[in-house]
Amino acid sequence: MEGVDEVDTENLPRVALPMATIYDEEAVEVLRKQAAVQPHTLKRFRNVLFKQAAGLEEALEILPVEQQAGFREGLQAEVLTLHEARVSEIDGAEKLIFRTVDDHLIETVILKPESGRTAVCISSQVGCACYCSFCATGLMGFSRNLSVAEILDQVRWVNRRIKTEGRSVRNVVFMGMGEPLLNQAAVFEAVERLVDPAWFNLSGSHVTVSTVGIAPGMRAFTERLPTCRLALSLHSARQSVRERIIPQARKYPLSVLKEVLEKAETRGTVMIEYILLKDLTDRPEDLTALVDFLGDLPVHLNLIPFNSFIGSNLEGTSYANCTIFCNKLKNKGLKVTLRHSLGVDIMAACGQLVQHKLKIDKNID
Ligand code: SF4
């Protein structure tokens, strides 16, 4: 089964960074003790770095002058390097491409809806081992997991970038490159830091981890992070169709996912993502299967128009037909939203820009 069993993504060696970072709790604690910095001073140092999104030099000013050198020499602030930024002329969405220390490219997308609630869509892996047919990242294959520092640095980078606009990140969604629940250890730790008052201090209901349905990871997530949100990329409630577009569906069939969702019932609203593909997920039988599958589950359904990309042979449902599909579901009593695609002109959907750039780099475009 391509992309399902070959790679044990949880047990791969982690990337080694040249020096300790501001995200490395143990290294920072060692420095604190060496420099005899008081715990409450370290707390203020972290507040400046992570809540006020200031640079390392500004944060160092919190420390007594004689204690600054050890921290300056022992820690690096940024883990990722900005390689390219594209800004949508339509809606202001920004796609950032970061370069990792070992020369991989990953994507982060900043969404700026009219509500003013800035959201950032972050990556959890370089590429992905799941090979979903509607996803540009799926065509790239899997390289490696991102570390906790690389995951969190995307959020800090964005906060620093949008600070001058008077904005800060309100929502974080793990919907960029990679399957977060196949990099569970790092993703769970990163989520804990995002909601920790001593770190990023976001509300749990504003942090969403999206999965194509890795059932053991979903169970672990609802156990360990009950205040945070889970999104299931369902995309079809018909097993045969789902297997066609999501190879992982063979390993975790709809019956298993339904059981997980029923048990997650008391842990807040689960988001269900459903991509509308012409003649594949938008037919009357797809709608009936979807209504049957969701039944009385306390979920919110997001319908997603499909953004086509190079290498894909799938076609999106027209916007008019998306609206009809949405209204029919509403008439069945489901809580459903038809999403508007932000950043269409900058290839904002997962993996599109990196995949496009890699093709150009290899001269096969
Ligand atoms: S949709 Fe998610 S899980 Fe599927 S290939 Fe893309 S990144 Fe991986």
XYZ file of C-alpha atoms and ligand atoms in Angstrom:
373
model
C 0.000 0.000 0.000
C 1.826 3.075 -1.235
C 2.633 5.586 1.421
C 0.925 3.777 4.286
C 3.262 1.215 5.769
C 6.670 1.900 4.287
C 7.814 4.762 6.497
C 7.716 4.650 10.284
C 7.686 8.425 10.492
C 7.681 8.537 14.309
C 11.034 6.836 14.792
C 13.332 8.671 12.435
C 16.440 10.520 13.639
C 15.811 14.193 14.444
C 17.648 16.961 12.632
C 20.622 18.311 14.594
C 20.762 22.086 14.960
C 24.192 23.754 15.245
C 23.394 25.239 18.667
C 20.644 25.317 21.280
C 17.595 27.426 20.483
C 15.168 29.538 22.460
C 12.726 26.597 22.166
C 15.076 24.191 23.931
C 13.783 24.120 27.506
C 16.662 22.080 28.935
C 19.403 24.221 27.358
C 17.728 27.426 28.515
C 17.430 26.027 32.040
C 21.153 25.162 32.058
C 21.973 28.728 30.961
C 19.630 30.141 33.587
C 21.353 28.225 36.343
C 24.855 29.057 35.064
C 24.024 32.763 34.939
C 22.041 32.634 38.206
C 19.006 34.185 36.520
C 15.871 34.100 38.652
C 12.942 31.963 37.355
C 10.635 35.011 37.268
C 13.199 36.862 35.113
C 13.309 33.937 32.704
C 9.507 34.087 32.585
C 9.660 37.732 31.510
C 12.371 36.872 28.968
C 10.013 34.264 27.418
C 7.062 36.668 27.493
C 9.024 39.142 25.376
C 10.116 36.444 22.921
C 6.879 34.543 22.484
C 3.986 36.802 23.486
C 5.414 40.122 22.329
C 7.239 38.515 19.368
C 10.370 40.574 19.989
C 13.878 39.737 18.796
C 16.488 38.052 20.955
C 18.393 41.307 21.588
C 15.258 43.001 22.915
C 14.490 40.016 25.135
C 18.062 40.002 26.470
C 17.498 43.499 27.854
C 15.250 41.875 30.452
C 18.325 40.195 31.924
C 20.944 42.020 34.017
C 23.759 43.211 31.699
C 26.360 40.857 33.141
C 24.077 37.847 32.468
C 23.258 38.656 28.858
C 26.447 37.360 27.203
C 25.912 33.725 28.215
C 22.415 33.721 26.729
C 23.530 35.590 23.589
C 26.383 33.156 22.954
C 24.471 30.022 23.953
C 21.179 30.442 22.118
C 19.949 31.063 18.616
C 16.535 32.638 18.101
C 15.498 31.765 14.555
C 15.610 28.150 13.465
C 14.224 28.683 9.964
C 15.386 31.085 7.264
C 12.861 32.913 5.125
C 13.465 31.859 1.531
C 10.555 33.546 -0.224
C 7.304 35.353 0.566
C 4.348 35.793 -1.734
C 1.447 38.098 -0.926
C -1.990 37.632 -2.462
C -3.247 40.675 -4.339
C -6.777 39.405 -3.833
C -7.054 39.015 -0.075
C -3.653 39.739 1.526
C -2.946 36.082 2.349
C 0.779 35.413 2.484
C 2.643 32.257 1.675
C 6.071 32.004 3.284
C 8.609 29.444 2.179
C 11.209 28.646 4.812
C 14.517 26.886 4.375
C 15.570 24.466 7.119
C 19.175 24.062 8.305
C 19.519 20.944 6.161
C 18.231 22.744 3.075
C 14.633 21.598 2.826
C 11.801 23.957 1.904
C 8.596 24.094 3.917
C 5.499 26.276 3.660
C 3.583 28.434 6.086
C 0.488 30.390 5.096
C -0.862 33.502 6.815
C -4.580 34.037 6.319
C -6.045 37.455 6.990
C -9.833 37.167 6.814
C -11.964 40.303 7.035
C -12.870 39.393 10.631
C -9.313 40.458 11.551
C -8.698 37.065 13.160
C -5.319 36.188 11.738
C -4.739 32.491 11.229
C -1.552 30.679 10.386
C -1.435 27.344 8.648
C 1.767 25.527 9.595
C 3.692 22.486 8.383
C 4.603 19.501 10.544
C 6.748 17.471 8.116
C 8.924 18.003 5.056
C 6.723 16.426 2.404
C 4.342 13.680 3.425
C 4.160 9.888 3.377
C 0.398 9.744 2.837
C 0.149 10.448 -0.926
C -3.393 11.842 -0.964
C -4.307 12.457 -4.594
C -5.889 15.894 -4.055
C -2.801 17.309 -2.302
C 0.339 18.771 -3.871
C 2.433 17.749 -0.836
C 1.336 14.166 -1.425
C 3.146 14.218 -4.775
C 6.442 15.271 -3.179
C 7.026 12.191 -1.059
C 8.302 12.245 2.522
C 11.686 13.639 3.630
C 11.576 14.042 7.382
C 9.655 15.217 10.432
C 9.923 18.787 11.640
C 11.199 19.312 15.174
C 9.294 21.119 17.924
C 11.533 24.149 17.315
C 10.843 24.147 13.558
C 7.098 23.901 14.155
C 7.041 26.695 16.738
C 9.436 28.917 14.788
C 6.832 29.181 11.999
C 4.383 30.779 14.463
C 6.983 33.091 15.986
C 8.193 34.148 12.527
C 4.644 35.030 11.502
C 3.969 36.975 14.702
C 7.116 39.009 14.100
C 6.167 39.621 10.482
C 2.599 40.829 11.135
C 3.383 42.792 14.296
C 3.861 46.012 12.314
C 0.289 45.640 10.991
C -1.011 45.569 14.569
C -1.881 41.900 14.121
C -0.961 38.761 16.012
C -1.690 35.105 15.386
C -5.061 34.151 16.861
C -5.547 30.732 15.272
C -3.000 28.061 14.456
C -3.989 25.208 12.171
C -1.792 22.218 11.419
C -2.939 21.963 7.822
C 0.295 22.721 5.983
C 2.752 20.143 4.690
C 2.676 16.760 6.404
C 0.351 14.563 8.422
C 0.662 15.906 11.998
C -0.400 12.662 13.642
C 2.505 10.832 11.967
C 4.837 13.218 13.803
C 2.932 12.915 17.024
C 5.632 13.448 19.635
C 6.834 16.770 18.205
C 3.354 18.007 17.261
C 1.847 17.277 20.672
C 4.720 19.029 22.418
C 4.427 22.013 20.083
C 0.665 22.241 20.704
C 1.283 22.175 24.456
C 3.682 25.117 24.128
C 1.225 27.035 21.918
C -1.448 26.913 24.629
C 0.922 27.211 27.602
C 0.510 30.607 29.351
C 4.299 30.680 29.842
C 4.898 30.329 26.088
C 2.524 31.426 23.291
C -0.594 31.511 25.476
C -3.150 30.771 22.739
C -6.592 29.476 23.551
C -6.914 25.711 23.051
C -10.005 26.277 20.920
C -7.800 28.312 18.552
C -5.330 25.498 17.897
C -6.473 22.854 15.411
C -4.682 19.697 14.355
C -5.928 18.295 11.078
C -5.560 14.643 10.100
C -6.567 12.404 7.221
C -7.693 9.909 9.841
C -4.782 8.353 11.732
C -7.053 6.676 14.284
C -4.513 5.933 17.075
C -3.226 9.519 16.856
C -6.769 10.887 17.008
C -7.446 8.914 20.167
C -4.166 10.066 21.720
C -4.882 13.679 20.751
C -8.318 13.787 22.400
C -6.848 12.204 25.531
C -3.792 14.422 25.873
C -5.028 17.736 24.467
C -8.748 17.823 25.274
C -9.034 21.611 25.062
C -7.612 21.763 21.535
C -9.434 21.089 18.318
C -9.265 18.146 15.998
C -10.160 18.332 12.317
C -10.756 15.193 10.292
C -10.184 15.420 6.552
C -12.990 13.067 5.660
C -13.425 14.088 2.009
C -15.704 11.157 1.286
C -18.056 9.043 3.394
C -17.857 6.232 0.839
C -15.088 3.764 1.635
C -14.175 3.000 -1.989
C -13.951 6.684 -2.959
C -12.042 7.533 0.188
C -9.469 4.815 -0.490
C -9.025 6.183 -3.984
C -8.095 9.667 -2.817
C -6.592 8.886 0.640
C -4.441 5.701 0.733
C -4.445 5.788 4.570
C -8.199 5.045 4.407
C -7.331 1.400 3.741
C -5.594 1.212 7.084
C -8.177 3.227 9.026
C -11.608 2.621 7.449
C -14.709 4.730 7.996
C -16.078 2.330 10.647
C -12.963 2.916 12.793
C -13.067 6.687 12.304
C -16.740 6.781 13.269
C -15.944 4.956 16.499
C -13.168 7.431 17.314
C -15.456 10.391 16.603
C -18.202 8.972 18.816
C -15.764 8.606 21.705
C -14.396 12.111 21.136
C -17.955 13.410 21.487
C -17.577 14.947 24.920
C -14.327 16.712 24.048
C -15.653 19.653 22.044
C -16.639 20.093 18.454
C -14.667 18.135 15.905
C -14.291 19.815 12.521
C -14.944 17.667 9.474
C -13.243 18.784 6.260
C -14.796 17.740 2.976
C -13.275 18.602 -0.386
C -15.664 18.937 -3.307
C -14.386 17.076 -6.371
C -16.426 16.950 -9.545
C -18.153 13.586 -10.103
C -16.161 12.045 -7.254
C -17.362 13.510 -3.957
C -20.215 15.784 -5.059
C -22.826 13.332 -6.371
C -26.206 12.665 -4.726
C -24.937 9.307 -3.387
C -21.951 11.121 -1.820
C -24.290 13.523 -0.071
C -26.475 10.682 1.236
C -23.416 8.780 2.507
C -22.103 11.924 4.197
C -25.383 12.606 5.989
C -25.570 8.953 7.117
C -21.964 8.939 8.340
C -22.226 12.154 10.327
C -25.628 11.246 11.783
C -25.969 12.904 15.181
C -22.255 13.469 15.745
C -21.592 16.911 17.288
C -19.368 18.039 14.442
C -19.059 21.062 12.203
C -18.638 20.379 8.511
C -16.422 22.577 6.335
C -16.863 22.198 2.587
C -13.698 23.060 0.692
C -13.592 24.025 -2.984
C -10.660 22.264 -4.674
C -7.650 24.285 -5.882
C -6.183 22.508 -8.880
C -2.384 22.179 -9.154
C 0.259 20.930 -11.575
C 0.310 17.144 -11.690
C -3.272 16.669 -10.484
C -5.904 15.079 -12.694
C -8.760 15.971 -10.358
C -11.322 18.632 -11.094
C -13.062 20.796 -8.536
C -16.824 21.194 -8.281
C -18.002 24.543 -9.661
C -18.721 27.182 -7.032
C -22.420 27.164 -7.966
C -22.622 23.406 -7.380
C -20.650 23.726 -4.123
C -23.340 26.146 -2.932
C -26.131 23.740 -3.917
C -24.368 20.850 -2.111
C -23.937 23.067 0.958
C -27.589 24.132 1.023
C -28.794 20.543 0.722
C -26.704 19.588 3.753
C -28.065 22.548 5.710
C -31.570 21.409 4.857
C -30.687 18.045 6.400
C -29.924 19.877 9.643
C -26.104 19.728 9.513
C -23.891 22.562 10.737
C -21.992 23.342 7.580
C -19.847 26.143 6.152
C -18.718 26.543 2.569
C -15.150 27.823 2.777
C -13.889 30.569 0.541
C -10.409 29.818 -0.755
C -7.977 32.489 0.386
C -4.703 33.066 -1.432
C -5.706 31.355 -4.698
C -3.257 33.544 -6.667
C -0.279 32.552 -4.462
C -0.920 28.777 -4.475
C -1.887 28.880 -0.818
C -3.131 25.302 -0.603
C -0.853 22.794 1.095
C 2.364 22.017 -0.778
C 1.473 23.818 -3.984
C 4.176 26.450 -4.010
C 7.060 24.259 -2.831
C 6.075 21.561 -5.308
C 5.922 24.175 -8.074
C 9.333 25.549 -7.098
C 10.935 22.107 -6.917
C 9.668 21.400 -10.422
C 11.113 24.643 -11.698
C 14.413 23.895 -9.934
C 14.538 20.490 -11.605
C 13.577 22.059 -14.940
C 10.702 19.698 -15.506
C 7.913 22.269 -15.403
S -3.514 15.919 2.586
Fe -2.229 15.936 4.384
S -1.887 13.758 4.775
Fe -2.605 13.878 2.654
S -0.708 14.028 1.413
Fe -1.395 16.123 1.870
S -0.231 16.694 3.675
Fe -0.181 14.475 3.538
